[in-house]
Amino acid sequence: MVSGDEQMPLLIRLHKNSRAQLVLGLLFGICFGFLLQKGGVTDFNIIEGQLLLTNFTVLKLMLSAVMVGMIGFHILKQRGYVQSHAAEGTIGSNVIGGLIFGVGFALLGYCPGTVAGAAGTGALDALFGGIVGLLIGAGFFADLYPSLKPVLMKWPFPAVTIPEFLKLNTGVTIVLLEAVMGGVLVLLRYYGF
């Protein structure tokens, strides 16, 4: 005889099990960092090359990941395993967030994902400048949040997905985006990047 919990679909059981979610989060984070490192995007020189438009490793890795992820997410959504949750936003929060991200990126040469991966590979600049900087920055932001909140909430905009914005079917949108991103990858290869 099968108990009620064993009949419940795996993803629903995982949704109810916070310990399993933490373990899976840790495992996926380790895998993500490993793939970032293997892709070369935890190397400061690779990131600098992308910013100087002399090395497109970062762009190629990100486009490839988005292409695979977009198809995978669409399949999971069609089968009812996931739901999309488009979030409303504000111009104020995007500007403030973009400034914070941009200053950190300009000072250190890493984004939050690559700084964690680089610290994991032993890069001391990423460990002390990046991870410590993230913690200090998060603390400052949390402390300043009450006074920043009025600016962060200015000029709201609705949650609109790309298919909704383009007024196209989701499948058609995916095909178009895949073609554009694939075309960019082909062009980069053609021009020797």
PDB file of C-alpha atoms in Angstrom:
ATOM      1  CA  MET A   1       0.000   0.000   0.000  1.00  0.00           C
ATOM      2  CA  VAL A   2       1.328   3.468  -0.959  1.00  0.00           C
ATOM      3  CA  SER A   3       1.077   6.343   1.525  1.00  0.00           C
ATOM      4  CA  GLY A   4      -0.385   9.729   0.565  1.00  0.00           C
ATOM      5  CA  ASP A   5       3.061  11.384   0.533  1.00  0.00           C
ATOM      6  CA  GLU A   6       4.443   8.787  -1.893  1.00  0.00           C
ATOM      7  CA  GLN A   7       1.554   9.412  -4.309  1.00  0.00           C
ATOM      8  CA  MET A   8       2.248  13.154  -4.294  1.00  0.00           C
ATOM      9  CA  PRO A   9       4.306  14.339  -7.291  1.00  0.00           C
ATOM     10  CA  LEU A  10       8.007  14.853  -6.604  1.00  0.00           C
ATOM     11  CA  LEU A  11       8.004  18.604  -7.216  1.00  0.00           C
ATOM     12  CA  ILE A  12       5.108  19.173  -4.824  1.00  0.00           C
ATOM     13  CA  ARG A  13       6.905  17.131  -2.159  1.00  0.00           C
ATOM     14  CA  LEU A  14      10.049  19.226  -2.726  1.00  0.00           C
ATOM     15  CA  HIS A  15       8.014  22.416  -2.452  1.00  0.00           C
ATOM     16  CA  LYS A  16       6.896  21.331   1.011  1.00  0.00           C
ATOM     17  CA  ASN A  17      10.368  20.229   2.189  1.00  0.00           C
ATOM     18  CA  SER A  18      12.563  23.220   3.085  1.00  0.00           C
ATOM     19  CA  ARG A  19      15.585  21.045   3.949  1.00  0.00           C
ATOM     20  CA  ALA A  20      15.495  19.396   0.520  1.00  0.00           C
ATOM     21  CA  GLN A  21      15.215  22.842  -1.066  1.00  0.00           C
ATOM     22  CA  LEU A  22      18.337  24.008   0.784  1.00  0.00           C
ATOM     23  CA  VAL A  23      20.300  20.926  -0.252  1.00  0.00           C
ATOM     24  CA  LEU A  24      19.167  21.236  -3.875  1.00  0.00           C
ATOM     25  CA  GLY A  25      19.965  24.965  -3.828  1.00  0.00           C
ATOM     26  CA  LEU A  26      23.473  24.231  -2.582  1.00  0.00           C
ATOM     27  CA  LEU A  27      24.012  21.484  -5.167  1.00  0.00           C
ATOM     28  CA  PHE A  28      22.703  23.617  -8.038  1.00  0.00           C
ATOM     29  CA  GLY A  29      24.834  26.546  -6.826  1.00  0.00           C
ATOM     30  CA  ILE A  30      27.951  24.385  -6.829  1.00  0.00           C
ATOM     31  CA  CYS A  31      27.102  23.110 -10.319  1.00  0.00           C
ATOM     32  CA  PHE A  32      26.447  26.665 -11.521  1.00  0.00           C
ATOM     33  CA  GLY A  33      29.795  27.865 -10.149  1.00  0.00           C
ATOM     34  CA  PHE A  34      31.569  24.877 -11.704  1.00  0.00           C
ATOM     35  CA  LEU A  35      30.012  25.630 -15.094  1.00  0.00           C
ATOM     36  CA  LEU A  36      30.900  29.337 -14.808  1.00  0.00           C
ATOM     37  CA  GLN A  37      34.490  28.384 -14.049  1.00  0.00           C
ATOM     38  CA  LYS A  38      34.656  25.798 -16.837  1.00  0.00           C
ATOM     39  CA  GLY A  39      33.163  28.355 -19.227  1.00  0.00           C
ATOM     40  CA  GLY A  40      35.963  30.762 -18.323  1.00  0.00           C
ATOM     41  CA  VAL A  41      33.768  33.588 -17.059  1.00  0.00           C
ATOM     42  CA  THR A  42      35.229  33.628 -13.547  1.00  0.00           C
ATOM     43  CA  ASP A  43      38.529  34.841 -15.011  1.00  0.00           C
ATOM     44  CA  PHE A  44      39.013  38.599 -14.626  1.00  0.00           C
ATOM     45  CA  ASN A  45      40.832  38.807 -17.972  1.00  0.00           C
ATOM     46  CA  ILE A  46      37.918  37.163 -19.804  1.00  0.00           C
ATOM     47  CA  ILE A  47      35.431  39.581 -18.220  1.00  0.00           C
ATOM     48  CA  GLU A  48      37.697  42.530 -18.994  1.00  0.00           C
ATOM     49  CA  GLY A  49      37.950  41.309 -22.601  1.00  0.00           C
ATOM     50  CA  GLN A  50      34.152  41.233 -22.830  1.00  0.00           C
ATOM     51  CA  LEU A  51      33.889  44.785 -21.503  1.00  0.00           C
ATOM     52  CA  LEU A  52      36.530  45.917 -24.008  1.00  0.00           C
ATOM     53  CA  LEU A  53      34.754  43.976 -26.811  1.00  0.00           C
ATOM     54  CA  THR A  54      37.865  41.916 -27.558  1.00  0.00           C
ATOM     55  CA  ASN A  55      36.703  38.578 -26.098  1.00  0.00           C
ATOM     56  CA  PHE A  56      33.068  37.435 -26.345  1.00  0.00           C
ATOM     57  CA  THR A  57      33.283  34.351 -24.116  1.00  0.00           C
ATOM     58  CA  VAL A  58      30.855  35.863 -21.583  1.00  0.00           C
ATOM     59  CA  LEU A  59      28.275  36.756 -24.235  1.00  0.00           C
ATOM     60  CA  LYS A  60      28.546  33.329 -25.893  1.00  0.00           C
ATOM     61  CA  LEU A  61      28.132  31.520 -22.573  1.00  0.00           C
ATOM     62  CA  MET A  62      25.170  33.657 -21.536  1.00  0.00           C
ATOM     63  CA  LEU A  63      23.404  33.354 -24.895  1.00  0.00           C
ATOM     64  CA  SER A  64      23.901  29.579 -24.875  1.00  0.00           C
ATOM     65  CA  ALA A  65      22.535  29.341 -21.322  1.00  0.00           C
ATOM     66  CA  VAL A  66      19.513  31.509 -22.137  1.00  0.00           C
ATOM     67  CA  MET A  67      18.769  29.471 -25.266  1.00  0.00           C
ATOM     68  CA  VAL A  68      18.837  26.160 -23.396  1.00  0.00           C
ATOM     69  CA  GLY A  69      17.051  27.561 -20.346  1.00  0.00           C
ATOM     70  CA  MET A  70      14.281  29.166 -22.390  1.00  0.00           C
ATOM     71  CA  ILE A  71      13.427  25.906 -24.127  1.00  0.00           C
ATOM     72  CA  GLY A  72      13.730  23.899 -20.906  1.00  0.00           C
ATOM     73  CA  PHE A  73      11.520  26.291 -18.958  1.00  0.00           C
ATOM     74  CA  HIS A  74       8.906  26.318 -21.724  1.00  0.00           C
ATOM     75  CA  ILE A  75       8.765  22.514 -21.747  1.00  0.00           C
ATOM     76  CA  LEU A  76       8.460  22.371 -17.947  1.00  0.00           C
ATOM     77  CA  LYS A  77       5.747  25.042 -18.024  1.00  0.00           C
ATOM     78  CA  GLN A  78       3.796  23.225 -20.755  1.00  0.00           C
ATOM     79  CA  ARG A  79       3.836  20.068 -18.625  1.00  0.00           C
ATOM     80  CA  GLY A  80       2.638  21.966 -15.549  1.00  0.00           C
ATOM     81  CA  TYR A  81       5.834  21.593 -13.502  1.00  0.00           C
ATOM     82  CA  VAL A  82       6.608  25.316 -13.219  1.00  0.00           C
ATOM     83  CA  GLN A  83       4.829  28.643 -13.367  1.00  0.00           C
ATOM     84  CA  SER A  84       6.167  31.981 -14.495  1.00  0.00           C
ATOM     85  CA  HIS A  85       5.925  34.858 -12.070  1.00  0.00           C
ATOM     86  CA  ALA A  86       6.558  38.112 -13.902  1.00  0.00           C
ATOM     87  CA  ALA A  87       7.096  40.837 -11.301  1.00  0.00           C
ATOM     88  CA  GLU A  88       6.007  44.431 -11.462  1.00  0.00           C
ATOM     89  CA  GLY A  89       8.852  46.879 -11.246  1.00  0.00           C
ATOM     90  CA  THR A  90       9.720  50.519 -10.907  1.00  0.00           C
ATOM     91  CA  ILE A  91      12.085  52.744 -12.806  1.00  0.00           C
ATOM     92  CA  GLY A  92      13.430  54.020  -9.477  1.00  0.00           C
ATOM     93  CA  SER A  93      14.486  50.563  -8.293  1.00  0.00           C
ATOM     94  CA  ASN A  94      15.985  49.724 -11.705  1.00  0.00           C
ATOM     95  CA  VAL A  95      18.047  52.925 -11.741  1.00  0.00           C
ATOM     96  CA  ILE A  96      19.272  52.543  -8.136  1.00  0.00           C
ATOM     97  CA  GLY A  97      19.942  48.808  -8.614  1.00  0.00           C
ATOM     98  CA  GLY A  98      21.717  49.449 -11.904  1.00  0.00           C
ATOM     99  CA  LEU A  99      23.915  52.108 -10.293  1.00  0.00           C
ATOM    100  CA  ILE A 100      24.854  49.822  -7.394  1.00  0.00           C
ATOM    101  CA  PHE A 101      25.559  46.918  -9.772  1.00  0.00           C
ATOM    102  CA  GLY A 102      27.483  49.146 -12.185  1.00  0.00           C
ATOM    103  CA  VAL A 103      29.679  50.729  -9.515  1.00  0.00           C
ATOM    104  CA  GLY A 104      30.527  47.331  -8.050  1.00  0.00           C
ATOM    105  CA  PHE A 105      31.245  45.894 -11.490  1.00  0.00           C
ATOM    106  CA  ALA A 106      33.386  48.900 -12.477  1.00  0.00           C
ATOM    107  CA  LEU A 107      35.400  48.824  -9.245  1.00  0.00           C
ATOM    108  CA  LEU A 108      36.051  45.087  -9.183  1.00  0.00           C
ATOM    109  CA  GLY A 109      35.445  43.698 -12.664  1.00  0.00           C
ATOM    110  CA  TYR A 110      33.086  40.947 -11.498  1.00  0.00           C
ATOM    111  CA  CYS A 111      29.320  40.636 -11.282  1.00  0.00           C
ATOM    112  CA  PRO A 112      27.772  38.867  -8.250  1.00  0.00           C
ATOM    113  CA  GLY A 113      27.682  35.440  -9.926  1.00  0.00           C
ATOM    114  CA  THR A 114      31.183  35.553 -11.320  1.00  0.00           C
ATOM    115  CA  VAL A 115      32.642  36.989  -8.106  1.00  0.00           C
ATOM    116  CA  ALA A 116      31.353  33.982  -6.151  1.00  0.00           C
ATOM    117  CA  GLY A 117      32.747  31.601  -8.776  1.00  0.00           C
ATOM    118  CA  ALA A 118      36.096  33.423  -8.861  1.00  0.00           C
ATOM    119  CA  ALA A 119      36.309  33.378  -5.059  1.00  0.00           C
ATOM    120  CA  GLY A 120      35.664  29.638  -5.212  1.00  0.00           C
ATOM    121  CA  THR A 121      38.656  29.237  -7.527  1.00  0.00           C
ATOM    122  CA  GLY A 122      40.873  31.070  -5.044  1.00  0.00           C
ATOM    123  CA  ALA A 123      40.961  34.552  -6.595  1.00  0.00           C
ATOM    124  CA  LEU A 124      41.811  36.759  -3.607  1.00  0.00           C
ATOM    125  CA  ASP A 125      40.527  39.943  -5.264  1.00  0.00           C
ATOM    126  CA  ALA A 126      37.146  38.258  -5.673  1.00  0.00           C
ATOM    127  CA  LEU A 127      37.172  36.892  -2.135  1.00  0.00           C
ATOM    128  CA  PHE A 128      38.197  40.023  -0.269  1.00  0.00           C
ATOM    129  CA  GLY A 129      37.008  42.730  -2.651  1.00  0.00           C
ATOM    130  CA  GLY A 130      33.971  40.925  -3.975  1.00  0.00           C
ATOM    131  CA  ILE A 131      32.468  38.715  -1.290  1.00  0.00           C
ATOM    132  CA  VAL A 132      33.359  41.095   1.527  1.00  0.00           C
ATOM    133  CA  GLY A 133      32.132  43.975  -0.654  1.00  0.00           C
ATOM    134  CA  LEU A 134      28.828  42.177  -1.287  1.00  0.00           C
ATOM    135  CA  LEU A 135      28.295  41.679   2.433  1.00  0.00           C
ATOM    136  CA  ILE A 136      29.188  45.275   3.296  1.00  0.00           C
ATOM    137  CA  GLY A 137      27.077  46.603   0.410  1.00  0.00           C
ATOM    138  CA  ALA A 138      24.087  44.487   1.450  1.00  0.00           C
ATOM    139  CA  GLY A 139      24.444  45.792   4.999  1.00  0.00           C
ATOM    140  CA  PHE A 140      24.579  49.413   3.825  1.00  0.00           C
ATOM    141  CA  PHE A 141      21.604  48.877   1.542  1.00  0.00           C
ATOM    142  CA  ALA A 142      19.558  47.279   4.334  1.00  0.00           C
ATOM    143  CA  ASP A 143      20.451  50.188   6.624  1.00  0.00           C
ATOM    144  CA  LEU A 144      19.598  52.817   3.994  1.00  0.00           C
ATOM    145  CA  TYR A 145      16.507  51.050   2.656  1.00  0.00           C
ATOM    146  CA  PRO A 146      13.945  53.037   4.716  1.00  0.00           C
ATOM    147  CA  SER A 147      15.263  56.332   3.338  1.00  0.00           C
ATOM    148  CA  LEU A 148      15.703  54.927  -0.206  1.00  0.00           C
ATOM    149  CA  LYS A 149      12.259  53.312  -0.363  1.00  0.00           C
ATOM    150  CA  PRO A 150      10.419  56.429  -1.661  1.00  0.00           C
ATOM    151  CA  VAL A 151      12.868  56.675  -4.590  1.00  0.00           C
ATOM    152  CA  LEU A 152      12.853  52.909  -5.192  1.00  0.00           C
ATOM    153  CA  MET A 153       9.052  52.890  -5.515  1.00  0.00           C
ATOM    154  CA  LYS A 154       8.866  55.783  -8.015  1.00  0.00           C
ATOM    155  CA  TRP A 155       7.485  55.299 -11.514  1.00  0.00           C
ATOM    156  CA  PRO A 156       6.017  51.786 -11.374  1.00  0.00           C
ATOM    157  CA  PHE A 157       5.510  49.703 -14.493  1.00  0.00           C
ATOM    158  CA  PRO A 158       3.422  46.548 -14.978  1.00  0.00           C
ATOM    159  CA  ALA A 159       4.671  42.984 -15.193  1.00  0.00           C
ATOM    160  CA  VAL A 160       4.832  42.273 -18.914  1.00  0.00           C
ATOM    161  CA  THR A 161       6.518  39.241 -20.440  1.00  0.00           C
ATOM    162  CA  ILE A 162       8.269  39.398 -23.827  1.00  0.00           C
ATOM    163  CA  PRO A 163       5.451  37.499 -25.608  1.00  0.00           C
ATOM    164  CA  GLU A 164       2.884  39.894 -24.076  1.00  0.00           C
ATOM    165  CA  PHE A 165       4.978  42.920 -25.063  1.00  0.00           C
ATOM    166  CA  LEU A 166       5.389  41.649 -28.636  1.00  0.00           C
ATOM    167  CA  LYS A 167       1.753  40.459 -28.723  1.00  0.00           C
ATOM    168  CA  LEU A 168       2.889  37.060 -29.984  1.00  0.00           C
ATOM    169  CA  ASN A 169       2.281  33.462 -29.012  1.00  0.00           C
ATOM    170  CA  THR A 170       4.901  32.171 -26.539  1.00  0.00           C
ATOM    171  CA  GLY A 171       6.076  29.431 -28.913  1.00  0.00           C
ATOM    172  CA  VAL A 172       6.514  31.915 -31.778  1.00  0.00           C
ATOM    173  CA  THR A 173       8.409  34.281 -29.472  1.00  0.00           C
ATOM    174  CA  ILE A 174      10.750  31.483 -28.394  1.00  0.00           C
ATOM    175  CA  VAL A 175      11.445  30.491 -31.997  1.00  0.00           C
ATOM    176  CA  LEU A 176      12.192  34.127 -32.923  1.00  0.00           C
ATOM    177  CA  LEU A 177      14.446  34.720 -29.912  1.00  0.00           C
ATOM    178  CA  GLU A 178      16.268  31.419 -30.464  1.00  0.00           C
ATOM    179  CA  ALA A 179      16.878  32.404 -34.103  1.00  0.00           C
ATOM    180  CA  VAL A 180      18.209  35.843 -33.140  1.00  0.00           C
ATOM    181  CA  MET A 181      20.491  34.488 -30.401  1.00  0.00           C
ATOM    182  CA  GLY A 182      21.659  31.626 -32.606  1.00  0.00           C
ATOM    183  CA  GLY A 183      22.366  34.153 -35.350  1.00  0.00           C
ATOM    184  CA  VAL A 184      24.482  36.240 -32.973  1.00  0.00           C
ATOM    185  CA  LEU A 185      26.472  33.135 -32.017  1.00  0.00           C
ATOM    186  CA  VAL A 186      27.023  32.254 -35.684  1.00  0.00           C
ATOM    187  CA  LEU A 187      28.160  35.818 -36.452  1.00  0.00           C
ATOM    188  CA  LEU A 188      30.587  35.795 -33.520  1.00  0.00           C
ATOM    189  CA  ARG A 189      32.054  32.543 -34.803  1.00  0.00           C
ATOM    190  CA  TYR A 190      32.197  33.833 -38.374  1.00  0.00           C
ATOM    191  CA  TYR A 191      34.127  36.939 -37.297  1.00  0.00           C
ATOM    192  CA  GLY A 192      36.582  34.918 -35.224  1.00  0.00           C
ATOM    193  CA  PHE A 193      35.288  35.618 -31.745  1.00  0.00           C
TER     194      PHE A 193
END
